[in-house]
């Protein structure tokens, strides 16, 4: 119901005699009637995500727990020599979930250790599009890696896997938007926030001496207590007034309109 192309994809899969199941919860795989007594050569989970927005502090913890549950439950349904394949974006935000740490944390229960990695090439899958977890919104097809796990007697990370991990910038620390009073775990999250509409509205409000609109679930800040410091933090930003009502903005957008006004 959420994803528009899903119905056609399901029809095509069933036409190829693929068994399609719904309501499968990775945390309770064994409770699903179509899975409880079965073992598989491959269990594949592409782009796992709990749905907690990446800018929220609880996002990392919730997704780390999700990864541990995937390892715990998938291990029960892998046949001898089987593989668990988890694909994740090759991105600091998602690497902050530290998939290898989660796998090692439950290795005593699962016996699953990394054995290889592969690049995930979306173009190989005809009709594939990467879609947001929360809504049917197509997003960029990401650079991604498929991490491959199998049963081993002892925990170890192959050199090829370790090398791939080292290619991604690991981010630690805190990144703060002084205007919106929001803290992020990664610089990319902060960059995404500052490029967004809500942040731009907040910057305009500060420039006019107005209270900053609060994000859902957050209290509205008093400009008198913190507005000056927010202005100082963004003193390098040039904030322009809104377009006069009598002048229509061009179709190409606000940035082009402002560039024209500056040239005038």
PDB file of C-alpha atoms in Angstrom:
ATOM      1  CA  UNK A   1       0.000   0.000   0.000  1.00  0.00           C
ATOM      2  CA  UNK A   2       2.874   2.400   0.775  1.00  0.00           C
ATOM      3  CA  UNK A   3       4.904   1.852  -2.400  1.00  0.00           C
ATOM      4  CA  UNK A   4       3.255   2.458  -5.780  1.00  0.00           C
ATOM      5  CA  UNK A   5       5.365  -0.012  -7.861  1.00  0.00           C
ATOM      6  CA  UNK A   6       4.977  -2.831  -5.320  1.00  0.00           C
ATOM      7  CA  UNK A   7       1.850  -4.405  -6.833  1.00  0.00           C
ATOM      8  CA  UNK A   8       3.479  -4.878 -10.238  1.00  0.00           C
ATOM      9  CA  UNK A   9       6.669  -6.242  -8.680  1.00  0.00           C
ATOM     10  CA  UNK A  10       4.677  -8.772  -6.650  1.00  0.00           C
ATOM     11  CA  UNK A  11       2.756  -9.853  -9.742  1.00  0.00           C
ATOM     12  CA  UNK A  12       5.989 -10.418 -11.670  1.00  0.00           C
ATOM     13  CA  UNK A  13       7.561 -12.384  -8.824  1.00  0.00           C
ATOM     14  CA  UNK A  14       4.541 -14.637  -8.508  1.00  0.00           C
ATOM     15  CA  UNK A  15       4.494 -15.179 -12.265  1.00  0.00           C
ATOM     16  CA  UNK A  16       8.003 -16.603 -11.814  1.00  0.00           C
ATOM     17  CA  UNK A  17       6.685 -18.894  -9.048  1.00  0.00           C
ATOM     18  CA  UNK A  18       8.432 -16.929  -6.310  1.00  0.00           C
ATOM     19  CA  UNK A  19       6.760 -17.260  -2.918  1.00  0.00           C
ATOM     20  CA  UNK A  20       5.919 -13.771  -1.606  1.00  0.00           C
ATOM     21  CA  UNK A  21       5.162 -13.330   2.109  1.00  0.00           C
ATOM     22  CA  UNK A  22       3.980 -10.298   4.058  1.00  0.00           C
ATOM     23  CA  UNK A  23       4.223  -9.283   7.697  1.00  0.00           C
ATOM     24  CA  UNK A  24       7.634 -10.883   8.164  1.00  0.00           C
ATOM     25  CA  UNK A  25       9.344  -9.377  11.219  1.00  0.00           C
ATOM     26  CA  UNK A  26      13.089  -9.936  11.372  1.00  0.00           C
ATOM     27  CA  UNK A  27      12.890  -9.990  15.178  1.00  0.00           C
ATOM     28  CA  UNK A  28      10.448 -12.911  15.142  1.00  0.00           C
ATOM     29  CA  UNK A  29      11.346 -14.897  12.034  1.00  0.00           C
ATOM     30  CA  UNK A  30      10.721 -18.257  13.670  1.00  0.00           C
ATOM     31  CA  UNK A  31       7.164 -17.249  14.548  1.00  0.00           C
ATOM     32  CA  UNK A  32       6.216 -16.845  10.876  1.00  0.00           C
ATOM     33  CA  UNK A  33       4.455 -19.951   9.580  1.00  0.00           C
ATOM     34  CA  UNK A  34       6.228 -19.885   6.206  1.00  0.00           C
ATOM     35  CA  UNK A  35       9.667 -19.668   7.836  1.00  0.00           C
ATOM     36  CA  UNK A  36       9.596 -21.371  11.234  1.00  0.00           C
ATOM     37  CA  UNK A  37      10.861 -24.787  10.098  1.00  0.00           C
ATOM     38  CA  UNK A  38      12.869 -23.753   7.051  1.00  0.00           C
ATOM     39  CA  UNK A  39      16.543 -23.128   6.351  1.00  0.00           C
ATOM     40  CA  UNK A  40      17.930 -21.065   3.498  1.00  0.00           C
ATOM     41  CA  UNK A  41      21.136 -20.897   1.480  1.00  0.00           C
ATOM     42  CA  UNK A  42      20.907 -17.097   1.409  1.00  0.00           C
ATOM     43  CA  UNK A  43      19.136 -14.604   3.612  1.00  0.00           C
ATOM     44  CA  UNK A  44      19.326 -11.109   2.139  1.00  0.00           C
ATOM     45  CA  UNK A  45      18.432  -7.847   3.836  1.00  0.00           C
ATOM     46  CA  UNK A  46      19.007  -4.789   1.657  1.00  0.00           C
ATOM     47  CA  UNK A  47      19.203  -1.428   3.419  1.00  0.00           C
ATOM     48  CA  UNK A  48      17.768  -2.267   6.859  1.00  0.00           C
ATOM     49  CA  UNK A  49      16.406   0.741   8.729  1.00  0.00           C
ATOM     50  CA  UNK A  50      14.078   1.114  11.706  1.00  0.00           C
ATOM     51  CA  UNK A  51      12.414   4.208  10.265  1.00  0.00           C
ATOM     52  CA  UNK A  52      13.739   6.475  13.024  1.00  0.00           C
ATOM     53  CA  UNK A  53      14.919   9.622  11.209  1.00  0.00           C
ATOM     54  CA  UNK A  54      18.700   9.766  10.844  1.00  0.00           C
ATOM     55  CA  UNK A  55      18.937  13.196  12.483  1.00  0.00           C
ATOM     56  CA  UNK A  56      17.472  11.887  15.748  1.00  0.00           C
ATOM     57  CA  UNK A  57      19.854  10.753  18.454  1.00  0.00           C
ATOM     58  CA  UNK A  58      17.989   7.488  18.977  1.00  0.00           C
ATOM     59  CA  UNK A  59      18.427   6.515  15.311  1.00  0.00           C
ATOM     60  CA  UNK A  60      21.898   5.016  15.716  1.00  0.00           C
ATOM     61  CA  UNK A  61      21.003   2.984  18.801  1.00  0.00           C
ATOM     62  CA  UNK A  62      17.757   1.671  17.312  1.00  0.00           C
ATOM     63  CA  UNK A  63      19.474   0.559  14.112  1.00  0.00           C
ATOM     64  CA  UNK A  64      22.332  -1.068  15.988  1.00  0.00           C
ATOM     65  CA  UNK A  65      19.769  -3.112  17.884  1.00  0.00           C
ATOM     66  CA  UNK A  66      18.063  -3.967  14.585  1.00  0.00           C
ATOM     67  CA  UNK A  67      21.348  -5.297  13.173  1.00  0.00           C
ATOM     68  CA  UNK A  68      21.918  -7.474  16.245  1.00  0.00           C
ATOM     69  CA  UNK A  69      18.400  -8.904  15.879  1.00  0.00           C
ATOM     70  CA  UNK A  70      19.029  -9.654  12.210  1.00  0.00           C
ATOM     71  CA  UNK A  71      22.128 -11.671  13.128  1.00  0.00           C
ATOM     72  CA  UNK A  72      20.385 -13.495  15.986  1.00  0.00           C
ATOM     73  CA  UNK A  73      17.323 -14.520  13.998  1.00  0.00           C
ATOM     74  CA  UNK A  74      18.843 -15.135  10.584  1.00  0.00           C
ATOM     75  CA  UNK A  75      21.404 -17.508  12.081  1.00  0.00           C
ATOM     76  CA  UNK A  76      18.609 -19.853  13.128  1.00  0.00           C
ATOM     77  CA  UNK A  77      17.463 -20.270   9.538  1.00  0.00           C
ATOM     78  CA  UNK A  78      20.719 -20.627   7.587  1.00  0.00           C
ATOM     79  CA  UNK A  79      21.543 -24.030   6.211  1.00  0.00           C
ATOM     80  CA  UNK A  80      25.067 -25.455   6.435  1.00  0.00           C
ATOM     81  CA  UNK A  81      27.300 -23.221   4.350  1.00  0.00           C
ATOM     82  CA  UNK A  82      24.579 -20.579   4.078  1.00  0.00           C
ATOM     83  CA  UNK A  83      25.169 -16.849   3.967  1.00  0.00           C
ATOM     84  CA  UNK A  84      23.575 -13.775   5.473  1.00  0.00           C
ATOM     85  CA  UNK A  85      23.943 -10.743   3.189  1.00  0.00           C
ATOM     86  CA  UNK A  86      23.273  -7.254   4.496  1.00  0.00           C
ATOM     87  CA  UNK A  87      23.539  -4.278   2.174  1.00  0.00           C
ATOM     88  CA  UNK A  88      24.160  -0.813   3.586  1.00  0.00           C
ATOM     89  CA  UNK A  89      25.024   2.573   2.160  1.00  0.00           C
ATOM     90  CA  UNK A  90      28.751   3.322   2.063  1.00  0.00           C
ATOM     91  CA  UNK A  91      28.122   6.463   4.031  1.00  0.00           C
ATOM     92  CA  UNK A  92      29.368   7.762   7.418  1.00  0.00           C
ATOM     93  CA  UNK A  93      25.803   8.054   8.745  1.00  0.00           C
ATOM     94  CA  UNK A  94      25.154   4.342   8.213  1.00  0.00           C
ATOM     95  CA  UNK A  95      28.645   3.221   9.129  1.00  0.00           C
ATOM     96  CA  UNK A  96      28.048   4.870  12.490  1.00  0.00           C
ATOM     97  CA  UNK A  97      25.851   1.826  13.173  1.00  0.00           C
ATOM     98  CA  UNK A  98      29.130  -0.160  13.183  1.00  0.00           C
ATOM     99  CA  UNK A  99      27.822  -3.346  11.665  1.00  0.00           C
ATOM    100  CA  UNK A 100      30.962  -5.335  12.527  1.00  0.00           C
ATOM    101  CA  UNK A 101      30.694  -4.351  16.176  1.00  0.00           C
ATOM    102  CA  UNK A 102      27.087  -5.565  16.243  1.00  0.00           C
ATOM    103  CA  UNK A 103      28.015  -8.844  14.562  1.00  0.00           C
ATOM    104  CA  UNK A 104      30.845  -9.444  17.012  1.00  0.00           C
ATOM    105  CA  UNK A 105      28.635  -8.575  19.997  1.00  0.00           C
ATOM    106  CA  UNK A 106      26.319 -11.513  19.226  1.00  0.00           C
ATOM    107  CA  UNK A 107      28.896 -13.854  17.669  1.00  0.00           C
ATOM    108  CA  UNK A 108      28.703 -16.121  20.708  1.00  0.00           C
ATOM    109  CA  UNK A 109      25.003 -16.668  19.974  1.00  0.00           C
ATOM    110  CA  UNK A 110      25.101 -16.804  16.169  1.00  0.00           C
ATOM    111  CA  UNK A 111      28.545 -17.980  15.068  1.00  0.00           C
ATOM    112  CA  UNK A 112      28.226 -15.550  12.145  1.00  0.00           C
ATOM    113  CA  UNK A 113      31.399 -13.749  11.111  1.00  0.00           C
ATOM    114  CA  UNK A 114      32.238 -11.636   8.047  1.00  0.00           C
ATOM    115  CA  UNK A 115      33.669 -13.608   5.143  1.00  0.00           C
ATOM    116  CA  UNK A 116      33.521 -11.191   2.199  1.00  0.00           C
ATOM    117  CA  UNK A 117      32.021  -8.018   0.818  1.00  0.00           C
ATOM    118  CA  UNK A 118      30.666  -6.979  -2.560  1.00  0.00           C
ATOM    119  CA  UNK A 119      29.771  -3.679  -4.153  1.00  0.00           C
ATOM    120  CA  UNK A 120      26.001  -3.283  -4.563  1.00  0.00           C
ATOM    121  CA  UNK A 121      25.380  -2.156  -8.128  1.00  0.00           C
ATOM    122  CA  UNK A 122      21.766  -1.013  -8.426  1.00  0.00           C
ATOM    123  CA  UNK A 123      21.984  -0.846 -12.236  1.00  0.00           C
ATOM    124  CA  UNK A 124      22.208  -4.644 -12.380  1.00  0.00           C
ATOM    125  CA  UNK A 125      18.595  -4.903 -11.196  1.00  0.00           C
ATOM    126  CA  UNK A 126      16.205  -3.813 -13.944  1.00  0.00           C
ATOM    127  CA  UNK A 127      13.615  -1.390 -12.593  1.00  0.00           C
ATOM    128  CA  UNK A 128      15.302  -0.975  -9.207  1.00  0.00           C
ATOM    129  CA  UNK A 129      14.932   2.321  -7.408  1.00  0.00           C
ATOM    130  CA  UNK A 130      16.107   3.187  -3.915  1.00  0.00           C
ATOM    131  CA  UNK A 131      13.135   4.360  -1.868  1.00  0.00           C
ATOM    132  CA  UNK A 132      12.731   6.129   1.449  1.00  0.00           C
ATOM    133  CA  UNK A 133      11.757   3.930   4.421  1.00  0.00           C
ATOM    134  CA  UNK A 134       8.994   6.249   5.602  1.00  0.00           C
ATOM    135  CA  UNK A 135       7.296   7.206   2.328  1.00  0.00           C
ATOM    136  CA  UNK A 136       7.151   6.201  -1.336  1.00  0.00           C
ATOM    137  CA  UNK A 137       9.842   8.704  -2.265  1.00  0.00           C
ATOM    138  CA  UNK A 138      12.595   7.708  -4.666  1.00  0.00           C
ATOM    139  CA  UNK A 139      16.033   8.856  -3.524  1.00  0.00           C
ATOM    140  CA  UNK A 140      19.449   8.636  -5.120  1.00  0.00           C
ATOM    141  CA  UNK A 141      20.723   5.132  -5.792  1.00  0.00           C
ATOM    142  CA  UNK A 142      23.501   5.064  -3.230  1.00  0.00           C
ATOM    143  CA  UNK A 143      27.030   3.774  -3.330  1.00  0.00           C
ATOM    144  CA  UNK A 144      26.558   0.704  -1.181  1.00  0.00           C
ATOM    145  CA  UNK A 145      28.304  -2.413   0.081  1.00  0.00           C
ATOM    146  CA  UNK A 146      26.916  -5.888   0.674  1.00  0.00           C
ATOM    147  CA  UNK A 147      28.489  -7.425   3.774  1.00  0.00           C
ATOM    148  CA  UNK A 148      28.519 -11.243   3.673  1.00  0.00           C
ATOM    149  CA  UNK A 149      28.448 -13.341   6.857  1.00  0.00           C
ATOM    150  CA  UNK A 150      28.706 -17.098   7.373  1.00  0.00           C
ATOM    151  CA  UNK A 151      29.256 -19.471  10.285  1.00  0.00           C
ATOM    152  CA  UNK A 152      32.823 -19.643  11.572  1.00  0.00           C
ATOM    153  CA  UNK A 153      34.463 -21.250  14.577  1.00  0.00           C
ATOM    154  CA  UNK A 154      36.178 -18.037  15.637  1.00  0.00           C
ATOM    155  CA  UNK A 155      35.614 -14.339  15.070  1.00  0.00           C
ATOM    156  CA  UNK A 156      37.882 -12.628  12.556  1.00  0.00           C
ATOM    157  CA  UNK A 157      37.600  -9.960   9.871  1.00  0.00           C
ATOM    158  CA  UNK A 158      39.192 -10.741   6.487  1.00  0.00           C
ATOM    159  CA  UNK A 159      41.646  -8.164   5.166  1.00  0.00           C
ATOM    160  CA  UNK A 160      39.423  -7.338   2.181  1.00  0.00           C
ATOM    161  CA  UNK A 161      36.498  -6.556   4.503  1.00  0.00           C
ATOM    162  CA  UNK A 162      38.681  -4.484   6.833  1.00  0.00           C
ATOM    163  CA  UNK A 163      39.992  -2.522   3.845  1.00  0.00           C
ATOM    164  CA  UNK A 164      36.473  -1.669   2.722  1.00  0.00           C
ATOM    165  CA  UNK A 165      35.579  -0.492   6.223  1.00  0.00           C
ATOM    166  CA  UNK A 166      38.625   1.767   6.169  1.00  0.00           C
ATOM    167  CA  UNK A 167      37.490   3.515   3.000  1.00  0.00           C
ATOM    168  CA  UNK A 168      34.546   5.140   4.739  1.00  0.00           C
ATOM    169  CA  UNK A 169      35.141   8.136   6.961  1.00  0.00           C
ATOM    170  CA  UNK A 170      34.043   7.174  10.465  1.00  0.00           C
ATOM    171  CA  UNK A 171      32.445  10.125  12.211  1.00  0.00           C
ATOM    172  CA  UNK A 172      32.356  10.699  15.932  1.00  0.00           C
ATOM    173  CA  UNK A 173      31.580  13.708  18.084  1.00  0.00           C
ATOM    174  CA  UNK A 174      28.731  16.195  17.926  1.00  0.00           C
ATOM    175  CA  UNK A 175      27.719  18.706  15.288  1.00  0.00           C
ATOM    176  CA  UNK A 176      25.375  21.466  16.445  1.00  0.00           C
ATOM    177  CA  UNK A 177      23.055  23.795  14.548  1.00  0.00           C
ATOM    178  CA  UNK A 178      23.066  26.854  16.822  1.00  0.00           C
ATOM    179  CA  UNK A 179      20.048  28.394  15.113  1.00  0.00           C
ATOM    180  CA  UNK A 180      17.741  25.409  15.502  1.00  0.00           C
ATOM    181  CA  UNK A 181      19.373  24.090  18.682  1.00  0.00           C
ATOM    182  CA  UNK A 182      19.677  20.549  17.295  1.00  0.00           C
ATOM    183  CA  UNK A 183      22.674  18.248  17.777  1.00  0.00           C
ATOM    184  CA  UNK A 184      23.744  15.719  15.144  1.00  0.00           C
ATOM    185  CA  UNK A 185      26.139  12.779  15.332  1.00  0.00           C
ATOM    186  CA  UNK A 186      27.620  13.285  11.866  1.00  0.00           C
ATOM    187  CA  UNK A 187      28.581  16.283   9.761  1.00  0.00           C
ATOM    188  CA  UNK A 188      26.575  14.958   6.827  1.00  0.00           C
ATOM    189  CA  UNK A 189      23.454  14.999   8.989  1.00  0.00           C
ATOM    190  CA  UNK A 190      24.151  18.634   9.872  1.00  0.00           C
ATOM    191  CA  UNK A 191      24.755  19.476   6.196  1.00  0.00           C
ATOM    192  CA  UNK A 192      21.444  17.845   5.224  1.00  0.00           C
ATOM    193  CA  UNK A 193      19.684  19.823   7.956  1.00  0.00           C
ATOM    194  CA  UNK A 194      21.182  23.203   6.984  1.00  0.00           C
ATOM    195  CA  UNK A 195      20.180  22.584   3.360  1.00  0.00           C
ATOM    196  CA  UNK A 196      16.582  21.942   4.388  1.00  0.00           C
ATOM    197  CA  UNK A 197      13.549  24.226   4.392  1.00  0.00           C
ATOM    198  CA  UNK A 198      13.079  24.188   8.180  1.00  0.00           C
ATOM    199  CA  UNK A 199      16.601  25.479   8.817  1.00  0.00           C
ATOM    200  CA  UNK A 200      16.270  28.201   6.166  1.00  0.00           C
ATOM    201  CA  UNK A 201      13.016  29.342   7.754  1.00  0.00           C
ATOM    202  CA  UNK A 202      14.791  29.509  11.107  1.00  0.00           C
ATOM    203  CA  UNK A 203      17.626  31.625   9.677  1.00  0.00           C
ATOM    204  CA  UNK A 204      15.102  34.052   8.158  1.00  0.00           C
ATOM    205  CA  UNK A 205      13.277  34.278  11.490  1.00  0.00           C
ATOM    206  CA  UNK A 206      16.517  35.117  13.317  1.00  0.00           C
ATOM    207  CA  UNK A 207      17.354  37.811  10.750  1.00  0.00           C
ATOM    208  CA  UNK A 208      13.978  39.473  11.431  1.00  0.00           C
ATOM    209  CA  UNK A 209      14.251  39.205  15.203  1.00  0.00           C
ATOM    210  CA  UNK A 210      11.390  36.707  15.351  1.00  0.00           C
ATOM    211  CA  UNK A 211      11.146  33.473  17.369  1.00  0.00           C
ATOM    212  CA  UNK A 212      12.463  30.457  15.532  1.00  0.00           C
ATOM    213  CA  UNK A 213       9.704  28.003  14.485  1.00  0.00           C
ATOM    214  CA  UNK A 214      10.044  24.898  16.635  1.00  0.00           C
ATOM    215  CA  UNK A 215      10.488  21.480  15.111  1.00  0.00           C
ATOM    216  CA  UNK A 216       7.692  18.991  15.910  1.00  0.00           C
ATOM    217  CA  UNK A 217       7.981  17.843  19.504  1.00  0.00           C
ATOM    218  CA  UNK A 218      10.384  20.626  20.489  1.00  0.00           C
ATOM    219  CA  UNK A 219       9.703  23.748  22.555  1.00  0.00           C
ATOM    220  CA  UNK A 220       9.911  27.056  20.798  1.00  0.00           C
ATOM    221  CA  UNK A 221      13.029  29.014  21.730  1.00  0.00           C
ATOM    222  CA  UNK A 222      12.960  32.579  23.074  1.00  0.00           C
ATOM    223  CA  UNK A 223      14.950  34.748  20.673  1.00  0.00           C
ATOM    224  CA  UNK A 224      15.986  37.087  23.491  1.00  0.00           C
ATOM    225  CA  UNK A 225      17.858  34.310  25.309  1.00  0.00           C
ATOM    226  CA  UNK A 226      19.760  32.816  22.438  1.00  0.00           C
ATOM    227  CA  UNK A 227      19.054  34.691  19.215  1.00  0.00           C
ATOM    228  CA  UNK A 228      22.166  36.852  19.346  1.00  0.00           C
ATOM    229  CA  UNK A 229      24.505  33.876  19.666  1.00  0.00           C
ATOM    230  CA  UNK A 230      22.666  32.170  16.810  1.00  0.00           C
ATOM    231  CA  UNK A 231      23.186  35.251  14.650  1.00  0.00           C
ATOM    232  CA  UNK A 232      26.857  35.266  15.491  1.00  0.00           C
ATOM    233  CA  UNK A 233      27.148  31.580  14.640  1.00  0.00           C
ATOM    234  CA  UNK A 234      25.653  32.303  11.223  1.00  0.00           C
ATOM    235  CA  UNK A 235      27.215  35.726  10.644  1.00  0.00           C
ATOM    236  CA  UNK A 236      28.841  34.374   7.493  1.00  0.00           C
ATOM    237  CA  UNK A 237      25.403  33.734   5.974  1.00  0.00           C
ATOM    238  CA  UNK A 238      23.845  36.492   3.882  1.00  0.00           C
ATOM    239  CA  UNK A 239      20.128  36.520   4.540  1.00  0.00           C
ATOM    240  CA  UNK A 240      17.963  38.294   1.951  1.00  0.00           C
ATOM    241  CA  UNK A 241      14.438  39.648   2.396  1.00  0.00           C
ATOM    242  CA  UNK A 242      11.542  37.936   0.758  1.00  0.00           C
ATOM    243  CA  UNK A 243      10.606  38.940  -2.787  1.00  0.00           C
ATOM    244  CA  UNK A 244       8.197  41.898  -2.990  1.00  0.00           C
ATOM    245  CA  UNK A 245       4.642  40.821  -3.709  1.00  0.00           C
ATOM    246  CA  UNK A 246       4.476  42.822  -6.956  1.00  0.00           C
ATOM    247  CA  UNK A 247       7.491  40.973  -8.393  1.00  0.00           C
ATOM    248  CA  UNK A 248       6.813  37.405  -9.399  1.00  0.00           C
ATOM    249  CA  UNK A 249       9.665  34.996  -8.747  1.00  0.00           C
ATOM    250  CA  UNK A 250      10.982  33.234 -11.854  1.00  0.00           C
ATOM    251  CA  UNK A 251      10.197  29.573 -12.385  1.00  0.00           C
ATOM    252  CA  UNK A 252      13.841  28.633 -11.909  1.00  0.00           C
ATOM    253  CA  UNK A 253      13.557  29.461  -8.251  1.00  0.00           C
ATOM    254  CA  UNK A 254      14.449  31.725  -5.385  1.00  0.00           C
ATOM    255  CA  UNK A 255      18.256  31.511  -5.781  1.00  0.00           C
ATOM    256  CA  UNK A 256      18.144  32.830  -9.361  1.00  0.00           C
ATOM    257  CA  UNK A 257      15.803  35.628  -8.331  1.00  0.00           C
ATOM    258  CA  UNK A 258      18.165  36.696  -5.543  1.00  0.00           C
ATOM    259  CA  UNK A 259      21.204  36.518  -7.860  1.00  0.00           C
ATOM    260  CA  UNK A 260      19.408  38.872 -10.259  1.00  0.00           C
ATOM    261  CA  UNK A 261      18.551  41.287  -7.434  1.00  0.00           C
ATOM    262  CA  UNK A 262      22.186  41.348  -6.276  1.00  0.00           C
ATOM    263  CA  UNK A 263      23.377  42.187  -9.807  1.00  0.00           C
ATOM    264  CA  UNK A 264      20.887  45.056  -9.937  1.00  0.00           C
TER     265      UNK A 264
END
